[in-house]
PDB file of C-alpha atoms in Angstrom:
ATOM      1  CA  UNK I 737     -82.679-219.212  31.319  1.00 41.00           C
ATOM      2  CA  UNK I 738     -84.172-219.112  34.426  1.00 43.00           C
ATOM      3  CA  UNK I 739     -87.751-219.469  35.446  1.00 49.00           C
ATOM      4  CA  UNK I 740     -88.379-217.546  39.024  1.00 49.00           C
ATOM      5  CA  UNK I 741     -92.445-219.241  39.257  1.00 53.00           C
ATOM      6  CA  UNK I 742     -93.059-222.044  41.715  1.00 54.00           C
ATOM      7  CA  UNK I 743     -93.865-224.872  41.316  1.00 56.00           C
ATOM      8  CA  UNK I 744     -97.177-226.054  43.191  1.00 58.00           C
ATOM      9  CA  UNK I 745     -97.125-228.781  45.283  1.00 60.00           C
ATOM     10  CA  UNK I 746     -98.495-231.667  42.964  1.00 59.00           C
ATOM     11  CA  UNK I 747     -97.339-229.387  39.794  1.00 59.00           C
ATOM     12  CA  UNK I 748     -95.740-231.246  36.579  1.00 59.00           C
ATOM     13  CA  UNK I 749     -94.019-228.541  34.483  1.00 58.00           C
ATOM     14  CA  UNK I 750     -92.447-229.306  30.991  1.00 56.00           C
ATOM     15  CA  UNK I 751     -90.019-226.958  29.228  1.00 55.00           C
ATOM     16  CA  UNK I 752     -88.572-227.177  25.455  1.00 55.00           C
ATOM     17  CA  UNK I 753     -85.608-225.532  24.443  1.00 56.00           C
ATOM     18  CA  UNK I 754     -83.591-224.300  21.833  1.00 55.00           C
ATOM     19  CA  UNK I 755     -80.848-222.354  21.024  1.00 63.00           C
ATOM     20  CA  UNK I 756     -80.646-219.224  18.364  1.00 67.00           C
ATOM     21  CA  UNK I 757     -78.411-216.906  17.114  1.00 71.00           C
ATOM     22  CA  UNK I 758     -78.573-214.339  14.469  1.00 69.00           C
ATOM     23  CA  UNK I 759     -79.068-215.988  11.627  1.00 74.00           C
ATOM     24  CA  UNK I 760     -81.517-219.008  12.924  1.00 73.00           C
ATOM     25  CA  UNK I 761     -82.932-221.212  15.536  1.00 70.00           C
ATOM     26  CA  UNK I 762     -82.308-225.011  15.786  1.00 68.00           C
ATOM     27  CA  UNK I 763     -85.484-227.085  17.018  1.00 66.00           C
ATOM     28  CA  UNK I 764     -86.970-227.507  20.149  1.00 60.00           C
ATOM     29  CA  UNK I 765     -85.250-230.589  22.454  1.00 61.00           C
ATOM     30  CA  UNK I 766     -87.621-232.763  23.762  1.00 66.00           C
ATOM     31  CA  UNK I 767     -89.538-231.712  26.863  1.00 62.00           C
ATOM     32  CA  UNK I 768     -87.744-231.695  30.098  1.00 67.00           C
ATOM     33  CA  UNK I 769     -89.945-232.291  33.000  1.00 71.00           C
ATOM     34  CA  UNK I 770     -90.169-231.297  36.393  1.00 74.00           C
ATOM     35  CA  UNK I 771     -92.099-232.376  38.633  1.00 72.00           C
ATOM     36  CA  UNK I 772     -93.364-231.411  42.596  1.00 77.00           C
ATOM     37  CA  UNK I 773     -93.946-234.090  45.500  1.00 79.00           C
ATOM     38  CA  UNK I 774     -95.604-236.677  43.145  1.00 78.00           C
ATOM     39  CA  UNK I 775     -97.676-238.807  45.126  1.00 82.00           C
ATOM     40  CA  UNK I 776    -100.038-242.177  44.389  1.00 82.00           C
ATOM     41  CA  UNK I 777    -101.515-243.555  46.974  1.00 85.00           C
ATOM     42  CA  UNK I 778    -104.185-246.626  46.044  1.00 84.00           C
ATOM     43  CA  UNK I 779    -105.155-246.348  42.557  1.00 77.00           C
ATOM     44  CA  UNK I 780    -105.950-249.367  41.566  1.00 73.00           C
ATOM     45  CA  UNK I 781    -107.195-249.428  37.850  1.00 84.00           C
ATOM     46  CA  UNK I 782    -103.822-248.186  36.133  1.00 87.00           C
ATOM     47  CA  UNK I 783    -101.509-250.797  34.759  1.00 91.00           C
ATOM     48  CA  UNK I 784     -98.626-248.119  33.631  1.00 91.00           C
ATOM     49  CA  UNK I 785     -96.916-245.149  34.816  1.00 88.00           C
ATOM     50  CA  UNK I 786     -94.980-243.738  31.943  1.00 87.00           C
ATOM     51  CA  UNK I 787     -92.743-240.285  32.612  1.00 84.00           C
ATOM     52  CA  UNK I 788     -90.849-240.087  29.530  1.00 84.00           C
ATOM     53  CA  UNK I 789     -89.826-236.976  29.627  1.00 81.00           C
ATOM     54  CA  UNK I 790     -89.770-236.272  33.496  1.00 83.00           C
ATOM     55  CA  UNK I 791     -85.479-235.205  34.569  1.00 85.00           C
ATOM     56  CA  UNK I 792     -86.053-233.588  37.811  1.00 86.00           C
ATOM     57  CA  UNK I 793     -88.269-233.859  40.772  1.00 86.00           C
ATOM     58  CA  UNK I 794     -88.243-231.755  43.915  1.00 85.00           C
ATOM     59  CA  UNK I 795     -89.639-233.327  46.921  1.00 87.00           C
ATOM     60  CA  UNK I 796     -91.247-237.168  47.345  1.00 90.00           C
ATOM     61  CA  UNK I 797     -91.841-239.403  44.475  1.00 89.00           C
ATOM     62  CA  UNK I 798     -94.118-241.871  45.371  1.00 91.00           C
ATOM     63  CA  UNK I 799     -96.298-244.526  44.466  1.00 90.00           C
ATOM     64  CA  UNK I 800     -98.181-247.020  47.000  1.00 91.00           C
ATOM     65  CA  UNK I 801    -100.817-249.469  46.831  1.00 92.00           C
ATOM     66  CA  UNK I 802    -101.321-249.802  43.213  1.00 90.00           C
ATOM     67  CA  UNK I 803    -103.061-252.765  42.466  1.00 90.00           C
ATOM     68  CA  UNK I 804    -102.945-253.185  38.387  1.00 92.00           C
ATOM     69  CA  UNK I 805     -99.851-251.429  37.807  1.00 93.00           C
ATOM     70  CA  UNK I 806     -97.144-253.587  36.138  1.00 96.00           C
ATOM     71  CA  UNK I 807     -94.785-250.903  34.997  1.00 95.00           C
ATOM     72  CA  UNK I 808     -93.426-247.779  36.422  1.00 94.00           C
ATOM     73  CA  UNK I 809     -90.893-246.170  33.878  1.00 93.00           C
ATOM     74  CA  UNK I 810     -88.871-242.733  34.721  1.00 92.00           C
ATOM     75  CA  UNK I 811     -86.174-243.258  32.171  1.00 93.00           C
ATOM     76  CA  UNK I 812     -84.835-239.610  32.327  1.00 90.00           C
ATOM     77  CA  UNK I 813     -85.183-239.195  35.870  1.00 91.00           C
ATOM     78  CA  UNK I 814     -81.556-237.975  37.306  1.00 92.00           C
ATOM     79  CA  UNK I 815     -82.567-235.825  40.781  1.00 92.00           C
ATOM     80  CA  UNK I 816     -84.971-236.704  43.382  1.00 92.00           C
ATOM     81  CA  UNK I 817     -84.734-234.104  45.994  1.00 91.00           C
ATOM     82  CA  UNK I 818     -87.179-236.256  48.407  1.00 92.00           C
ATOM     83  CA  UNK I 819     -87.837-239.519  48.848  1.00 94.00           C
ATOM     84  CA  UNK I 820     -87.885-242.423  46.048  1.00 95.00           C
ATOM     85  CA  UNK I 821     -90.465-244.939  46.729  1.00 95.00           C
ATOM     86  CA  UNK I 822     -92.207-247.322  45.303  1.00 96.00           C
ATOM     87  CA  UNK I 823     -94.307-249.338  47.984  1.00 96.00           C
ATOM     88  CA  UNK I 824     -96.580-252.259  48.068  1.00 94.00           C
ATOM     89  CA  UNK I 825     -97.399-252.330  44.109  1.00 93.00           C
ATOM     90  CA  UNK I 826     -98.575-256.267  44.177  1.00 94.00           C
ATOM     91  CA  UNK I 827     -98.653-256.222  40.253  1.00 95.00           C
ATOM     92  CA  UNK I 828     -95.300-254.677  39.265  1.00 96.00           C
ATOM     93  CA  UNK I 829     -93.025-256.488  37.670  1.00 97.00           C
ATOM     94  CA  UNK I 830     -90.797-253.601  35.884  1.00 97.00           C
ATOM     95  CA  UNK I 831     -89.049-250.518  37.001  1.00 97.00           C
ATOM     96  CA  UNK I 832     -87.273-248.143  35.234  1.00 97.00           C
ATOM     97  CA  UNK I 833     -84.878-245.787  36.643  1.00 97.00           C
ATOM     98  CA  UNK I 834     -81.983-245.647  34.427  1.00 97.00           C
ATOM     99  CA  UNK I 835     -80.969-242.327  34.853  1.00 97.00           C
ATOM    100  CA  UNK I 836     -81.367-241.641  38.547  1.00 97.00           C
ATOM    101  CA  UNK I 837     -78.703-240.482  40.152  1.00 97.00           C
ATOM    102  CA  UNK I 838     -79.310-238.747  43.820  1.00 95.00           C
ATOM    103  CA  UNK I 839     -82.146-239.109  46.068  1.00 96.00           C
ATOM    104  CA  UNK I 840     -82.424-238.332  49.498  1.00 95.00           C
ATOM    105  CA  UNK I 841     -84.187-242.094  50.541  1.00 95.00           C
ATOM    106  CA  UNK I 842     -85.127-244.684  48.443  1.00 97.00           C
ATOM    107  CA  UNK I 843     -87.445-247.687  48.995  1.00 97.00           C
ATOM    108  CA  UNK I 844     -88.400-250.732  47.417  1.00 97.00           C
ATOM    109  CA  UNK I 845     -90.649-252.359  49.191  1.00 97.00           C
ATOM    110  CA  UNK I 846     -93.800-254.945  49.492  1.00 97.00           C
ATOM    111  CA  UNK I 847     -93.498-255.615  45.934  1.00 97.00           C
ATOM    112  CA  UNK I 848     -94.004-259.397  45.986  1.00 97.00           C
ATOM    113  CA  UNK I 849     -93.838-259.864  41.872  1.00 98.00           C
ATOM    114  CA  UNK I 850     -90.866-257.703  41.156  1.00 98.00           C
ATOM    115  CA  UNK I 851     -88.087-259.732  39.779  1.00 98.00           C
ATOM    116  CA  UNK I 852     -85.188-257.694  39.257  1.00 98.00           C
ATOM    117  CA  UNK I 853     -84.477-254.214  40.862  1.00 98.00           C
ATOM    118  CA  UNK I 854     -81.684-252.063  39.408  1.00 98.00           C
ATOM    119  CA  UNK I 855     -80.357-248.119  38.929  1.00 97.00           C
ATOM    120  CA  UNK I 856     -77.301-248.136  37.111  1.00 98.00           C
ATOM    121  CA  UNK I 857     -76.803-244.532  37.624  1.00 98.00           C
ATOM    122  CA  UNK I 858     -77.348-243.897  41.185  1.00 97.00           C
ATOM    123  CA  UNK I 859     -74.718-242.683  43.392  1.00 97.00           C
ATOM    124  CA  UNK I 860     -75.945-241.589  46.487  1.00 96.00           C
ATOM    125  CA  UNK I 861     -78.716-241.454  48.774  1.00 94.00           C
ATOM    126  CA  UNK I 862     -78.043-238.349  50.555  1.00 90.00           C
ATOM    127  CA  UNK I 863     -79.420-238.314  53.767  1.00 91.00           C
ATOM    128  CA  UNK I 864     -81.451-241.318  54.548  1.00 92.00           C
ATOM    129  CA  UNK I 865     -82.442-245.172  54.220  1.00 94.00           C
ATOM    130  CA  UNK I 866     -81.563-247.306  50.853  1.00 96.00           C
ATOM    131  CA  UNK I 867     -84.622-249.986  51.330  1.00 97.00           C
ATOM    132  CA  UNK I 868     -85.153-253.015  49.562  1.00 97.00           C
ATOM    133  CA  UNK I 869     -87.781-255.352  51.749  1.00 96.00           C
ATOM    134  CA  UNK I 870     -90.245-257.738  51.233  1.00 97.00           C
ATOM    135  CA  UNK I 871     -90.246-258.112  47.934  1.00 97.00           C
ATOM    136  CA  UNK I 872     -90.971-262.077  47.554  1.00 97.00           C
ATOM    137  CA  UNK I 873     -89.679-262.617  44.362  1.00 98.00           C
ATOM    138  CA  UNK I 874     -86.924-259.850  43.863  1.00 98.00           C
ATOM    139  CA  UNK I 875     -84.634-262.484  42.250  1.00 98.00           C
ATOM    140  CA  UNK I 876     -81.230-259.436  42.268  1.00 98.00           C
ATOM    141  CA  UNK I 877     -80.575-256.154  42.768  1.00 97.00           C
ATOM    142  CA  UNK I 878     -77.493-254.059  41.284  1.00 98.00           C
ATOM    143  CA  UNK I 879     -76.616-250.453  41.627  1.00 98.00           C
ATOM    144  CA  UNK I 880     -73.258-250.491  40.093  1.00 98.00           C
ATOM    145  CA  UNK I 881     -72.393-246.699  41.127  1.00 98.00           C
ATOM    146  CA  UNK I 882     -74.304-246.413  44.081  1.00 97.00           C
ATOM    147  CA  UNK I 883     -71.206-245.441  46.723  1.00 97.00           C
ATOM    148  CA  UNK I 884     -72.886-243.664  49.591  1.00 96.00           C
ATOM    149  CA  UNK I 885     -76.014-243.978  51.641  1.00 97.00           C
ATOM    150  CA  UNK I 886     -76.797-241.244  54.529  1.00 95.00           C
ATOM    151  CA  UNK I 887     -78.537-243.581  56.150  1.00 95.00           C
ATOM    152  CA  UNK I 888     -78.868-247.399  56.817  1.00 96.00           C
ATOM    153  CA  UNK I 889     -79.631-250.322  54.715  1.00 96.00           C
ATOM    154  CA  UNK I 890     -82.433-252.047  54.914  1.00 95.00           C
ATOM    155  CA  UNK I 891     -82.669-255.358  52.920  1.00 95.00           C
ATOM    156  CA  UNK I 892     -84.698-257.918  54.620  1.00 95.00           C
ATOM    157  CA  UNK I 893     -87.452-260.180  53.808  1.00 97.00           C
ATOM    158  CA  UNK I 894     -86.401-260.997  50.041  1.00 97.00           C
ATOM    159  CA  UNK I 895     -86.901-265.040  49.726  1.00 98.00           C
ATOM    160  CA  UNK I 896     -86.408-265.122  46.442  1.00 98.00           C
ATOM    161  CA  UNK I 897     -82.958-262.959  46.216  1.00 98.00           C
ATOM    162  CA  UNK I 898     -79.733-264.648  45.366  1.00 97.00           C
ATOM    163  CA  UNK I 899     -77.892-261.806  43.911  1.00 97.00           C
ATOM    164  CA  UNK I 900     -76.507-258.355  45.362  1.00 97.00           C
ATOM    165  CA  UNK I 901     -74.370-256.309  43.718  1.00 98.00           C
ATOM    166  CA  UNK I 902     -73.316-253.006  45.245  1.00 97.00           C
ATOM    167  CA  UNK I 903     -69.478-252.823  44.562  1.00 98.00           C
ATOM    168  CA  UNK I 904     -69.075-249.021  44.934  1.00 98.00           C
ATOM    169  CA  UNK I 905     -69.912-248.740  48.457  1.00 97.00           C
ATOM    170  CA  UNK I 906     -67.709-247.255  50.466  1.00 97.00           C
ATOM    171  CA  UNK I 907     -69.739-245.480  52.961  1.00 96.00           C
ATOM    172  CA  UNK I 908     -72.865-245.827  55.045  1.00 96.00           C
ATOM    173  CA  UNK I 909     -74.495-243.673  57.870  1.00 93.00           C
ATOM    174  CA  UNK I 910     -73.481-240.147  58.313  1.00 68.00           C
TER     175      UNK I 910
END
């Protein structure tokens, strides 16, 4: 199935599907999201962001200056075609991005509560920076897969950090 509409810029689509043949239909899957340059800039009254359901995103994802928010949660997440970022959240102290696998950059940073950053799925950020700065109590960080970065990485200003793990890295710049 194909679906030839675009997506606006700020759009969130969800699709269900299921299969048939002659005889019957099985049920719907859960919803698969998509989403379009998802941007957050200083909201400061929301504690969680919760995208269950949310697999692919075309363009930026990001979320800065959010005050209350503790939790940012993208579970299903596997294609970023933009940037990843999550940027000077002072409250967060969890994010999920299990299933995230490309992005073009991705950033961590000015997150001074965030303990522990990690995407055990991710393999590559395609043409840019992998960031993870300034978070003052980012304690480790572990992308177990994560084996090529476009760009440079950035990794400064993390007192608190006494753990890296990035053992599939074999290649860095373009």
């Amino acid at each position: 199935f194909t679906d030839p509409s675009v997506i606006p810029v700020g759009g969130q689509w969800y699709y269900e599907v299921r299969g048939c043949n002659s005889t019957c239909c099985s049920a719907f899957t859960d919803p698969a999201g998509i989403f379009r340059d998802f941007q957050i800039i200083a909201n400061t009254g929301v504690v969680t962001y919760s995208f269950p359901f949310l697999q692919f995103h075309i363009g930026d994802f990001m979320l800065f200056n959010q005050a209350a928010t503790t939790t940012i949660s993208v579970p299903k997440l596997h294609t970023c075609t933009g940037a990843f970022e999550v940027e000077a959240d002072t409250a967060l102290l969890s994010l999920v991005i299990t299933s995230l696998k490309t992005c073009d950059s991705f950033a961590v940073t000015d997150n001074p509560v965030l303990p522990t950053l990690s995407a055990p799925a991710l393999t590559a950020c395609v043409t840019s920076f992998f960031a993870f700065r300034t978070n003052n109590l980012l304690a480790s960080i572990s992308f177990p897969l994560l084996s090529a970065v476009g760009g440079n990485i950035q990794g400064q200003d993390n007192p608190a950090l006494g753990s890296v793990s990035l053992p599939s890295l074999v290649s860095v710049g373009s």
